[in-house]
Coordinates of C-alpha atoms in Angstrom, one line a residue:
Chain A
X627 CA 2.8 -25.7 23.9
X628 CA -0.3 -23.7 23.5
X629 CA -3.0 -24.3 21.0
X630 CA -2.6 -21.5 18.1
X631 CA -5.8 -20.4 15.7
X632 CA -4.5 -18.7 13.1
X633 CA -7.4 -17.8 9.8
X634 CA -5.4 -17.7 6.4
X635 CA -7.0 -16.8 3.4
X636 CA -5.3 -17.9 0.3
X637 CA -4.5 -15.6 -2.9
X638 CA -4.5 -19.1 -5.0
X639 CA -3.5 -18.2 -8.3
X640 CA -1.4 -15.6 -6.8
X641 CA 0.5 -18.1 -4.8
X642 CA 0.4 -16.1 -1.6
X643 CA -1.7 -16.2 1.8
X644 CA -2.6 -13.7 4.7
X645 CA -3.5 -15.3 7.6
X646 CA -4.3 -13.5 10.8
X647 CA -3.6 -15.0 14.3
X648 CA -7.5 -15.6 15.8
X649 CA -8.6 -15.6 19.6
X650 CA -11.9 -17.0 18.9
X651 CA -15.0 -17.7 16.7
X652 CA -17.4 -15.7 17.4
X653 CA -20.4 -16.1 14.9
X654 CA -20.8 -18.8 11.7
X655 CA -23.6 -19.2 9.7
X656 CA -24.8 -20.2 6.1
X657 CA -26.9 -17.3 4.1
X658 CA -29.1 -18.1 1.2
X659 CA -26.2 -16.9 -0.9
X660 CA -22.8 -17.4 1.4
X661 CA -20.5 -18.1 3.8
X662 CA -20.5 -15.6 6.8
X663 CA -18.1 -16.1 9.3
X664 CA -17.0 -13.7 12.4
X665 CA -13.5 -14.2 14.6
X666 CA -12.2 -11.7 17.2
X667 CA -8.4 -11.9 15.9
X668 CA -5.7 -10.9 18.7
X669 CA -4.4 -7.4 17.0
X670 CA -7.2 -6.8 13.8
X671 CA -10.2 -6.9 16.1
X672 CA -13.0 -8.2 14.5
X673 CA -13.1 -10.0 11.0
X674 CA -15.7 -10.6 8.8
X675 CA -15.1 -13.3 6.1
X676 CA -17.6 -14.8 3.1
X677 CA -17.1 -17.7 1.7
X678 CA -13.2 -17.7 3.1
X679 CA -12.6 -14.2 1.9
X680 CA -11.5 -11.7 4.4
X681 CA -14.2 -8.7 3.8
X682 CA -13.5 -6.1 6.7
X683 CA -11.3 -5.9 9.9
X684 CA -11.7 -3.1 12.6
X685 CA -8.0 -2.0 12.1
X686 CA -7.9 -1.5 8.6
X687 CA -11.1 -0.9 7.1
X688 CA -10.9 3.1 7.5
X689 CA -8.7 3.1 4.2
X690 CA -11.0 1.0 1.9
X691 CA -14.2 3.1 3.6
X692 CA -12.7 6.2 3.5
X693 CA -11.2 5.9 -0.3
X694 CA -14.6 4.4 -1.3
X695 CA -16.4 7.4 -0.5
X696 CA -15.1 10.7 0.0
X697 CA -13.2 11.0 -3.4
X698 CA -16.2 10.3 -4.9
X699 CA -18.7 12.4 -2.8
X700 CA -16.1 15.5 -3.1
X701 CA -15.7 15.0 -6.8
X702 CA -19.5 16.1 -6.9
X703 CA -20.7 19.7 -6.8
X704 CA -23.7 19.2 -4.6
X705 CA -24.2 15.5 -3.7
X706 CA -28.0 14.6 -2.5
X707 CA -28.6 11.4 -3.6
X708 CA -26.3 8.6 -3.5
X709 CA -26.8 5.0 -4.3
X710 CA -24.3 2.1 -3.0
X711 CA -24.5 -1.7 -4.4
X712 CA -23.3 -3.6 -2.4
X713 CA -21.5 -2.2 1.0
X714 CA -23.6 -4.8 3.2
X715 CA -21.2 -4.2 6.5
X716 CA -22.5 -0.1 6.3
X717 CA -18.8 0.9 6.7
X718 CA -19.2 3.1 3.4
X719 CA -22.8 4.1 4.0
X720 CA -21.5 5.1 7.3
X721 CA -18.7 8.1 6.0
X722 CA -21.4 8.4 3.1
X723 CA -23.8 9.6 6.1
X724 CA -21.0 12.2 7.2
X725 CA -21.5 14.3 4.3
X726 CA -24.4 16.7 5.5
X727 CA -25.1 17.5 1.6
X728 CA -26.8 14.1 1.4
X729 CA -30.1 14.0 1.1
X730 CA -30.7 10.3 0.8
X731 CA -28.7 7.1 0.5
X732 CA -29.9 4.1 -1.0
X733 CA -28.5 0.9 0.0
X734 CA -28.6 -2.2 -2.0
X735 CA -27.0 -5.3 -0.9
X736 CA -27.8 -9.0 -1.9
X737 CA -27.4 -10.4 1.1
X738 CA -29.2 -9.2 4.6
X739 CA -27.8 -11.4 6.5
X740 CA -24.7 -10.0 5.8
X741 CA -25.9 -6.4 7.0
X742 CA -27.7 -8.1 9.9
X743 CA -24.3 -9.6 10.8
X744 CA -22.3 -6.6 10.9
X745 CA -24.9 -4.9 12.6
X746 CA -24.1 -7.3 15.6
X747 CA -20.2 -7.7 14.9
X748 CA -19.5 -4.2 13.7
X749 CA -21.3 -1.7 15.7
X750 CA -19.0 0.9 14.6
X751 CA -19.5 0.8 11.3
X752 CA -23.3 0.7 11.3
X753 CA -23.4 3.6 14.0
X754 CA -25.2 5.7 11.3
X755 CA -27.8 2.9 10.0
X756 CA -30.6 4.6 11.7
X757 CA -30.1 7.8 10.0
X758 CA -33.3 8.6 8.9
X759 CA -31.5 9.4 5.1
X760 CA -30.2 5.9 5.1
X761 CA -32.7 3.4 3.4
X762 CA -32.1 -0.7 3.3
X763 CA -32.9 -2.9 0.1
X764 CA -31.6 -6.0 -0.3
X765 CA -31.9 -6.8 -3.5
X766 CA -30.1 -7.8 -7.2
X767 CA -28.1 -4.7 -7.7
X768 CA -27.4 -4.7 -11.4
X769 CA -31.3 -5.3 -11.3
X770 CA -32.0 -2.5 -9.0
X771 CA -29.4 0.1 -11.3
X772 CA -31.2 -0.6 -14.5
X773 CA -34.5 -0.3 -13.4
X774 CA -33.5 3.3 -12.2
X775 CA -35.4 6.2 -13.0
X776 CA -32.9 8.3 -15.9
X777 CA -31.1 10.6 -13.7
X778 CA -32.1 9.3 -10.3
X779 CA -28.8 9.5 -8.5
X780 CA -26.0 12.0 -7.9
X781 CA -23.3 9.5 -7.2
X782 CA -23.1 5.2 -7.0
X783 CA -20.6 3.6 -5.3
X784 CA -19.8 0.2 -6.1
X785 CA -18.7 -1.6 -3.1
X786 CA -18.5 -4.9 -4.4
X787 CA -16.2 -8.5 -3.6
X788 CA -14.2 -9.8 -6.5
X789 CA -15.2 -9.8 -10.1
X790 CA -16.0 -13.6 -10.1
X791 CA -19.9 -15.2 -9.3
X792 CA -22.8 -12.7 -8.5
X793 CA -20.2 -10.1 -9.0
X794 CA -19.0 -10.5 -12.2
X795 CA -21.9 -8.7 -13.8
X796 CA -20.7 -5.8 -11.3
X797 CA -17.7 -5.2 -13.2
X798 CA -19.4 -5.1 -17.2
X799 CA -19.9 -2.6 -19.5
X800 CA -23.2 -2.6 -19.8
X801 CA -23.5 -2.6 -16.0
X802 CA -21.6 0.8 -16.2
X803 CA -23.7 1.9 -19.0
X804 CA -27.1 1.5 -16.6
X805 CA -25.1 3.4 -14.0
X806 CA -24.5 6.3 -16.2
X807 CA -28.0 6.3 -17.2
X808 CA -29.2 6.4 -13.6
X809 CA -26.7 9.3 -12.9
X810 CA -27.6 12.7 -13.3
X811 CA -25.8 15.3 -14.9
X812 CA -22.6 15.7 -13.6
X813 CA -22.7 12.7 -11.5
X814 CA -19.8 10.7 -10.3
X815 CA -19.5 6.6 -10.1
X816 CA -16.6 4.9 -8.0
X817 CA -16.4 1.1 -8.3
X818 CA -13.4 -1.0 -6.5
X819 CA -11.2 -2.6 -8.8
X820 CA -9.0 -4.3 -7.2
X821 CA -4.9 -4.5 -6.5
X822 CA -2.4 -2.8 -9.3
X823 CA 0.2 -5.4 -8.1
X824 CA -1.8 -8.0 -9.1
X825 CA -4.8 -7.2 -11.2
X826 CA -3.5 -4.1 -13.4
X827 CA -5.2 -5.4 -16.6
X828 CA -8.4 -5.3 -14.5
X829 CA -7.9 -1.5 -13.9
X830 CA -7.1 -1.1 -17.4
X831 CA -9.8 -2.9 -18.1
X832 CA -12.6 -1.1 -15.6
X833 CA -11.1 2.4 -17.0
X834 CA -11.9 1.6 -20.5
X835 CA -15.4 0.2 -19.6
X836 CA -16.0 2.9 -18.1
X837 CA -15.2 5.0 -20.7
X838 CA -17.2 2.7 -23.1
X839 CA -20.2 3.3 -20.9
X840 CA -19.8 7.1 -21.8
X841 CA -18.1 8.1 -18.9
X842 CA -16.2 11.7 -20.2
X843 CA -13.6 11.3 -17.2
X844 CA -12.1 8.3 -15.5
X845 CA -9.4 8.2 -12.9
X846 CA -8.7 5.3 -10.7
X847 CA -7.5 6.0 -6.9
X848 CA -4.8 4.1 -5.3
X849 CA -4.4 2.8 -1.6
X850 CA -2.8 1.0 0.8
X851 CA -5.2 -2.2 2.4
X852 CA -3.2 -4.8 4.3
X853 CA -6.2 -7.0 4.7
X854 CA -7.0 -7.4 0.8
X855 CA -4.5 -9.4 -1.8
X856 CA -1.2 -7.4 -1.7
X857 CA -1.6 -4.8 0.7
X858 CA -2.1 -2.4 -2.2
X859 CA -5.9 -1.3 -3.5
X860 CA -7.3 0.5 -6.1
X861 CA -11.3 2.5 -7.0
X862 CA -11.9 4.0 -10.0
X863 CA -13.9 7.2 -10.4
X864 CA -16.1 7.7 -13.1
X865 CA -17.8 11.3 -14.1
X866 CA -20.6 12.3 -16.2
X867 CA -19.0 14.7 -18.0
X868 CA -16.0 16.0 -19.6
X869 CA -13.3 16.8 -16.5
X870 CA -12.6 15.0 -13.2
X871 CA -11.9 19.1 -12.4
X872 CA -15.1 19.8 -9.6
X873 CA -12.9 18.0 -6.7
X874 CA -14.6 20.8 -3.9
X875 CA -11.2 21.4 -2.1
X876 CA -12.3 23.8 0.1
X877 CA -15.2 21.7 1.7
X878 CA -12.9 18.7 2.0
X879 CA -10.4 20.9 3.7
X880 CA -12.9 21.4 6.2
X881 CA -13.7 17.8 6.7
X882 CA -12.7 16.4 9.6
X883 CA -12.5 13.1 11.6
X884 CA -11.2 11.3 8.6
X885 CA -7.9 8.6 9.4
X886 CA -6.5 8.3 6.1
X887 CA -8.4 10.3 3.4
X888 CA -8.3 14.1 3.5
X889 CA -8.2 16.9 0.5
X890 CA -4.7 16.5 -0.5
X891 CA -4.6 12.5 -0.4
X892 CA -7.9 13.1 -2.5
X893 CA -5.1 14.4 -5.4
X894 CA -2.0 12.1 -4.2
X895 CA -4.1 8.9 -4.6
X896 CA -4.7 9.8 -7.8
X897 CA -1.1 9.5 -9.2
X898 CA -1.2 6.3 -10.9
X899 CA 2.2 4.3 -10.8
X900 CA 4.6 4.5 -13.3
X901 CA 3.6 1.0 -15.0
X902 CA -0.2 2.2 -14.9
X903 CA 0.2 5.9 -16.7
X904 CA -1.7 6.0 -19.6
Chain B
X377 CA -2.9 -34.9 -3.0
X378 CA 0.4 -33.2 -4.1
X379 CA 2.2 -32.0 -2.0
X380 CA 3.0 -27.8 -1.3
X381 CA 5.6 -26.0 0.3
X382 CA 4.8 -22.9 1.4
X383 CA 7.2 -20.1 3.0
X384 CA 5.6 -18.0 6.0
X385 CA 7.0 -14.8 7.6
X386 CA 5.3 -14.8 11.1
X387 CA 4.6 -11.0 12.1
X388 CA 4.5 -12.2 15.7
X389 CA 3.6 -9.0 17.5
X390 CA 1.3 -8.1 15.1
X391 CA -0.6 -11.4 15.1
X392 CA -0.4 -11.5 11.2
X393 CA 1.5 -13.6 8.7
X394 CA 2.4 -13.6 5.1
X395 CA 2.7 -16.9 2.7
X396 CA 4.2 -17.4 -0.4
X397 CA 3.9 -20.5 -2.2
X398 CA 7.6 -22.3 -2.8
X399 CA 8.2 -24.2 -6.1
X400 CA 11.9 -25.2 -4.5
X401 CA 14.7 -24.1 -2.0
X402 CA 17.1 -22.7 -4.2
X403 CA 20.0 -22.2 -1.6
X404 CA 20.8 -21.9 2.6
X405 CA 23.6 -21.0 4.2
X406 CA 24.4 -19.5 7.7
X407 CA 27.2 -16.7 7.1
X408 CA 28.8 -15.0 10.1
X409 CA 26.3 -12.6 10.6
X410 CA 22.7 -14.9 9.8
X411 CA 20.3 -17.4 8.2
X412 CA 20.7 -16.2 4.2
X413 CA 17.7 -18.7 2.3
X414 CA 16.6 -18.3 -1.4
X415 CA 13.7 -20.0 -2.4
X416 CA 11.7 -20.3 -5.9
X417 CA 8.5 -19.1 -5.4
X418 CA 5.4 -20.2 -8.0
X419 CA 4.2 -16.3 -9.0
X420 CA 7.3 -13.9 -7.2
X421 CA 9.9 -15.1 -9.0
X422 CA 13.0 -15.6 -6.3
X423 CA 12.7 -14.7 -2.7
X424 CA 15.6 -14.0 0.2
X425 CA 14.7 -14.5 3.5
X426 CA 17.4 -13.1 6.3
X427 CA 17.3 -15.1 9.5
X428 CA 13.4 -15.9 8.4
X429 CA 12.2 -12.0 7.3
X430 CA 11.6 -11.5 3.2
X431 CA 14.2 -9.2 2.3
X432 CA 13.2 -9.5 -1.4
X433 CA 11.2 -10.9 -3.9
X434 CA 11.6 -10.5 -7.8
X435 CA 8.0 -9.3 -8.4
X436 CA 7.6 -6.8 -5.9
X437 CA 11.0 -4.8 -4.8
X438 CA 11.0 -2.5 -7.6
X439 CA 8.6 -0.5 -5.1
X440 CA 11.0 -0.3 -2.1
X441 CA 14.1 0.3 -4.5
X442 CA 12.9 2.7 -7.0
X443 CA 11.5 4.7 -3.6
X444 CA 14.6 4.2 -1.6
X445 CA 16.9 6.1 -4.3
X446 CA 14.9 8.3 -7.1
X447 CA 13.7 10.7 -4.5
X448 CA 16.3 11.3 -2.4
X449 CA 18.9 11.7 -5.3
X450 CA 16.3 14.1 -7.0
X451 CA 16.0 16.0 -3.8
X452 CA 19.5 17.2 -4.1
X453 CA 21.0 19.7 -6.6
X454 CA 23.6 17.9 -8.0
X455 CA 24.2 14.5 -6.2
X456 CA 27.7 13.2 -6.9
X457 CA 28.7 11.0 -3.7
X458 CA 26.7 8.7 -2.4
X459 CA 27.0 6.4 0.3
X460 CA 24.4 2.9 1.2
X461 CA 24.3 2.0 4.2
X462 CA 23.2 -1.8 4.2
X463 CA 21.7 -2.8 0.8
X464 CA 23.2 -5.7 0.5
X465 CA 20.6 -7.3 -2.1
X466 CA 22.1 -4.4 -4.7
X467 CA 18.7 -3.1 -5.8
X468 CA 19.2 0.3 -4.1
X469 CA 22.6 0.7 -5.8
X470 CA 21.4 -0.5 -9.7
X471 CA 18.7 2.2 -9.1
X472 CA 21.5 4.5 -7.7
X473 CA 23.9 4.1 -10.9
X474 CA 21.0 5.0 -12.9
X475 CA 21.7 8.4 -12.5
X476 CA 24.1 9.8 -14.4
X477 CA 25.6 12.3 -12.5
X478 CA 26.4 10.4 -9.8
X479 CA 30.3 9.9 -9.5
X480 CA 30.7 7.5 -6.8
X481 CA 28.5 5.4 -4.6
X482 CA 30.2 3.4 -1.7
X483 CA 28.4 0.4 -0.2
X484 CA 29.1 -0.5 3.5
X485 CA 26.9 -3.5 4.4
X486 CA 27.5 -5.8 7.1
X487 CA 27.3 -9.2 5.5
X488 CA 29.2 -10.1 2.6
X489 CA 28.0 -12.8 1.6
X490 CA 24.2 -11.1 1.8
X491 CA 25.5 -9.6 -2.0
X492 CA 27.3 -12.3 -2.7
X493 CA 24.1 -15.0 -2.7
X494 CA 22.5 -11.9 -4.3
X495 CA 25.1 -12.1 -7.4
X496 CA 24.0 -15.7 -8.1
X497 CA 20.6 -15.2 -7.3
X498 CA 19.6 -11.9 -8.4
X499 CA 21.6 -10.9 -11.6
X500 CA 19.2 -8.3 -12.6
X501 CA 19.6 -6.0 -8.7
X502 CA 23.2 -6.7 -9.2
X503 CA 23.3 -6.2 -13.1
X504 CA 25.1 -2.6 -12.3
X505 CA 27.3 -3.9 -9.8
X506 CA 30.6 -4.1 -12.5
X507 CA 30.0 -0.3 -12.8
X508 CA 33.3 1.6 -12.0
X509 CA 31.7 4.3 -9.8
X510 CA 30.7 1.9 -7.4
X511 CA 32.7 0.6 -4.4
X512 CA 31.5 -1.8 -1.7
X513 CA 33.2 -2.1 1.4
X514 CA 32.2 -5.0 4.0
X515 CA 32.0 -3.2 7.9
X516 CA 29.9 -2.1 9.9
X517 CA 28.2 1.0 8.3
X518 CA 27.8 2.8 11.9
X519 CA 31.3 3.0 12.6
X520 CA 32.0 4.0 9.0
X521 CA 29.5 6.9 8.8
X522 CA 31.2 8.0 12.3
X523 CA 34.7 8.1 10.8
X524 CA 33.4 9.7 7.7
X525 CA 35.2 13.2 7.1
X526 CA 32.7 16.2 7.1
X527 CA 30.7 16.6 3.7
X528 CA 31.9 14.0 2.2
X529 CA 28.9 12.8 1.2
X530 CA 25.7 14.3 -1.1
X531 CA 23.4 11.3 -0.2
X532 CA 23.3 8.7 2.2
X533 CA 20.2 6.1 1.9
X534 CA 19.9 3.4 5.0
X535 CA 18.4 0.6 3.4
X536 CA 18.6 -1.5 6.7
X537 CA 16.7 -4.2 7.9
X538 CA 14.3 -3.7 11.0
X539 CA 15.2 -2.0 13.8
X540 CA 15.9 -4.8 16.2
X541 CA 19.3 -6.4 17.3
X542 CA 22.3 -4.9 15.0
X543 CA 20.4 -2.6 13.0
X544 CA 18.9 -1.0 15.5
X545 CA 21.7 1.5 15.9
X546 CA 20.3 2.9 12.4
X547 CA 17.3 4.4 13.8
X548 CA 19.2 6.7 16.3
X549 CA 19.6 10.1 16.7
X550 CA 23.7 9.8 17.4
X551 CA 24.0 7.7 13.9
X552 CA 21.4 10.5 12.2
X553 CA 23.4 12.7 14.1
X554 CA 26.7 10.9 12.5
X555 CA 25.3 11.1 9.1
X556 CA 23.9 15.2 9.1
X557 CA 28.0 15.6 9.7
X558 CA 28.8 13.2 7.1
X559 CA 26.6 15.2 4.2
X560 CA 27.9 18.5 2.5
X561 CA 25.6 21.3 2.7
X562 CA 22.3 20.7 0.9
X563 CA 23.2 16.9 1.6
X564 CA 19.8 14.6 2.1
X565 CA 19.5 11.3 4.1
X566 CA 17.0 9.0 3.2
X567 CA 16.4 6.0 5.7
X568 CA 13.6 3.0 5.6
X569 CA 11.3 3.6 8.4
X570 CA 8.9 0.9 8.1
X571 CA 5.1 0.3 8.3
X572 CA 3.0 3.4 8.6
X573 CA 0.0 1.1 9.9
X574 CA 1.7 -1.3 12.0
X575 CA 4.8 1.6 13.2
X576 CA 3.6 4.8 13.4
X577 CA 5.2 5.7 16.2
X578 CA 8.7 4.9 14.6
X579 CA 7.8 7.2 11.6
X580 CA 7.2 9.8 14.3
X581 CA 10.3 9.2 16.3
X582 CA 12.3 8.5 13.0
X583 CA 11.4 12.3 11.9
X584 CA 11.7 13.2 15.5
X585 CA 15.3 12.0 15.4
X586 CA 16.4 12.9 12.0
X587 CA 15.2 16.7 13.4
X588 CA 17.0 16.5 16.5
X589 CA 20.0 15.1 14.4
X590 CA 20.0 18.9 13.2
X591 CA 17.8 18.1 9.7
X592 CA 16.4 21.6 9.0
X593 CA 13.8 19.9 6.6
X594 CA 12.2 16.0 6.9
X595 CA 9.5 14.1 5.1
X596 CA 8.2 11.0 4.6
X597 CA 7.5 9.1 1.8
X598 CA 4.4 6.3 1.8
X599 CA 4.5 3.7 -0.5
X600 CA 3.3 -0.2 -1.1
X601 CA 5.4 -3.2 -0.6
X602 CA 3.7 -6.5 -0.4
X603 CA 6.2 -8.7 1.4
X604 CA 7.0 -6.2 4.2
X605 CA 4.3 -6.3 6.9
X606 CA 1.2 -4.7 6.1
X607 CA 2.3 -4.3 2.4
X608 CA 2.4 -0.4 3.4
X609 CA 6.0 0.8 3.9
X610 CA 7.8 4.1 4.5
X611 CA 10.8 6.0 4.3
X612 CA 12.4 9.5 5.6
X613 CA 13.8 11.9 3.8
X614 CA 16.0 14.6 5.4
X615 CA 17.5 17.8 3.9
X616 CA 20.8 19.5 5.4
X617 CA 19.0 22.5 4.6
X618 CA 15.7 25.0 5.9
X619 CA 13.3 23.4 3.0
X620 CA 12.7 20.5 0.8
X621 CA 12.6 23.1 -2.0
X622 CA 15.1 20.8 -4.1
X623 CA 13.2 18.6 -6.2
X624 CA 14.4 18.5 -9.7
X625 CA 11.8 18.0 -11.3
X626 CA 12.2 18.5 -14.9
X627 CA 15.6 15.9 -14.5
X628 CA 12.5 13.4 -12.7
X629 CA 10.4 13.9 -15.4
X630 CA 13.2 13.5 -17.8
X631 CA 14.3 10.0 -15.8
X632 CA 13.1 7.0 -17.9
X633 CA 12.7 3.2 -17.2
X634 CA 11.2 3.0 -13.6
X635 CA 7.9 1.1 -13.1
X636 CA 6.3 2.7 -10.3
X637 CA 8.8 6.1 -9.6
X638 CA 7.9 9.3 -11.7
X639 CA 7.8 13.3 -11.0
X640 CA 4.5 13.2 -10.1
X641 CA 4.8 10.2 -7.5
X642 CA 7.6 12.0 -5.3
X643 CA 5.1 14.4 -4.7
X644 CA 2.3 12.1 -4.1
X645 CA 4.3 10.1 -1.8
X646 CA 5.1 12.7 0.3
X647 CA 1.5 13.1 1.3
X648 CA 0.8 11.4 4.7
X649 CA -2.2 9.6 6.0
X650 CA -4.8 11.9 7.9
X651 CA -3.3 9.9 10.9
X652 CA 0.3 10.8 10.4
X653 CA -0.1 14.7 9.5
X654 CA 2.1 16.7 11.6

């Protein structure tokens, strides 16, 4: 009988567990603020985990990346500057970077190491780190947000991990308050927000702050991601303004090299189910 | 330290598994045909495991029923006959009988006693089973879809299990074949077709098939599922018929008390992953 590694991550007050079959550990260490922790899996490639909790896989992060991004960017009428809090493995910055609109991207994560890490473990997705638009802070991000010039940025993404420690703050009203501020006219905010299968009182919850925060158009997208708690994912799209209607379809028809997202998934991932219509 | 039961479902070739935690074994029994096991779980209510693969969970299947049925039967003009292949569980048939212009709907599964454990153990799938239009029949649904007489059918959904050892007949081109000649004109087949991430080569060869079966129209339809691998799941639609042009959809948006079917979803689902487009 062979020896089998297997790495589960447990959905605790879910009662359920995804655990993926592991060839090797490949990198541990201890940051100032987590856990970081690389495996090569046998069909996943390689995993990134912090403190236990599965972050990004080479097989399935296109979806998150992809959903975390280009809805938001093509929601825009002209995109230049973009901001992203959070996003410390670059796989967002990177499809950020494949818009040729952008002008600038501002990247702040907490944790370097993290971005250090996934520079090592993740070529792939921080192929585009030394684009000369793309500029590194680590650093608080709530901080960073509402110390923001009025106006500063055309779209913020929120690539955050679950709305409990640091993060918490990620997911509050007044959070999406300094992110309108920082938002110029017409500007577009997309935050993660979890699974509907098993946190739809937190999408609820993240479109009404939203909307709080004087957001005049909120719409929350809807995924598949096997690697996150129940296969099934959500963002929610925030715009400064009244209408969610400048979706530029014909520039996202021309968008190519995409694996999941393209212009009409941009509208079908925004059909909310049945027990999440307003 | 208490002690915890947990049920896993080992995707083996995919190097993956899925927990659920297990409050008590509710019932096990080895019927002609396989291993039939209900369990408690802590947070998805009951669970049926065939020969070890989750078949069904309380939370969750609404997805996979409410998608197996409500577009296929709103694909079609006027559905009055329809025939389930498999769907033992019942789910697929209480979603069925929902629709009132639907006369009769045979059910030819395999196993018996697969719908009778599902009658003790999950009243609400099987709360429509008393319903005179439906009729189950016990056999093997291969050799009954090949004796079927010509058009006697307006739907026929294959709600099998994976396509490995006796089901596997399900996912060929002789049984689609079997089933076009089955369907009256306009007729529409709707089969499971498994994990878009982890199968995308049976979605291709499932559409391949059902078009070689003499299908003059096939889609797929995309959907979550938590307890089937990769909590992304599929299934394909094909029209007797040059279009899918069908879709009622004033009688969908008329169609009340689903939780994650509506008009607007059929459509949505029908939109593939950049990776699947034709």
């Amino acid at each position: 009988m062979s020896t089998e590694l297997w790495y589960t991550e447990r959905y605790e007050e879910h009662g359920a567990a995804l655990s993926l079959k592991i060839r090797e550990v490949l990198h541990r260490e201890q940051s100032p603020y987590q856990n970081i922790e690389i495996f090569e899996t046998e069909q996943f490639g390689t995993l990134m985990t912090l403190d236990g909790l599965v972050m990004v896989t080479d097989r399935d992060n296109f979806l998150y990346h992809e959903m975390m991004s280009h809805p938001a960017l093509f929601t825009h009428p002209a995109p230049k500057r973009v901001l992203i809090i959070g996003g410390g493995d670059c796989g967002t910055l990177r499809e950020v970077l494949r818009h040729q609109e952008v002008e600038e991207v501002v990247q702040v994560e907490l944790d370097e190491r993290v971005t250090r890490v996934a520079e090592r473990f993740f070529p792939e997705l921080c192929e585009n780190n030394q684009d000369p638009r793309a500029r590194f802070h680590f650093a608080d991000g709530i901080t960073w947000t509402k110390e923001a010039e009025a106006g500063r940025y055309d779209v913020i993404i929120i690539d955050s991990t679950d709305p409990v420690g640091p993060a918490a703050g990620l997911f509050a009203t007044d959070f999406y308050a300094a992110c309108h501020h920082a938002l110029a006219d017409q500007g577009v905010l997309v935050a993660q927000s979890e699974s509907p299968l098993l946190h739809a009182d937190l999408i609820r919850q993240c479109q009404g702050r939203m909307t709080e925060a004087g957001f005049g158009a909120v719409s929350s997208l809807y995924f598949p991601q096997f690697c996150y708690p129940s296969g099934w994912w959500s963002a929610t799209l925030g715009r400064k303004g009244l209408a969610m209607d400048a979706f530029r379809i014909d520039a996202a028809r021309a968008f190519t090299g995409t694996r999941y997202y393209h212009a009409a998934m941009q509208q079908a991932a925004q059909v909310a189910p049945a027990f999440l219509l307003p």
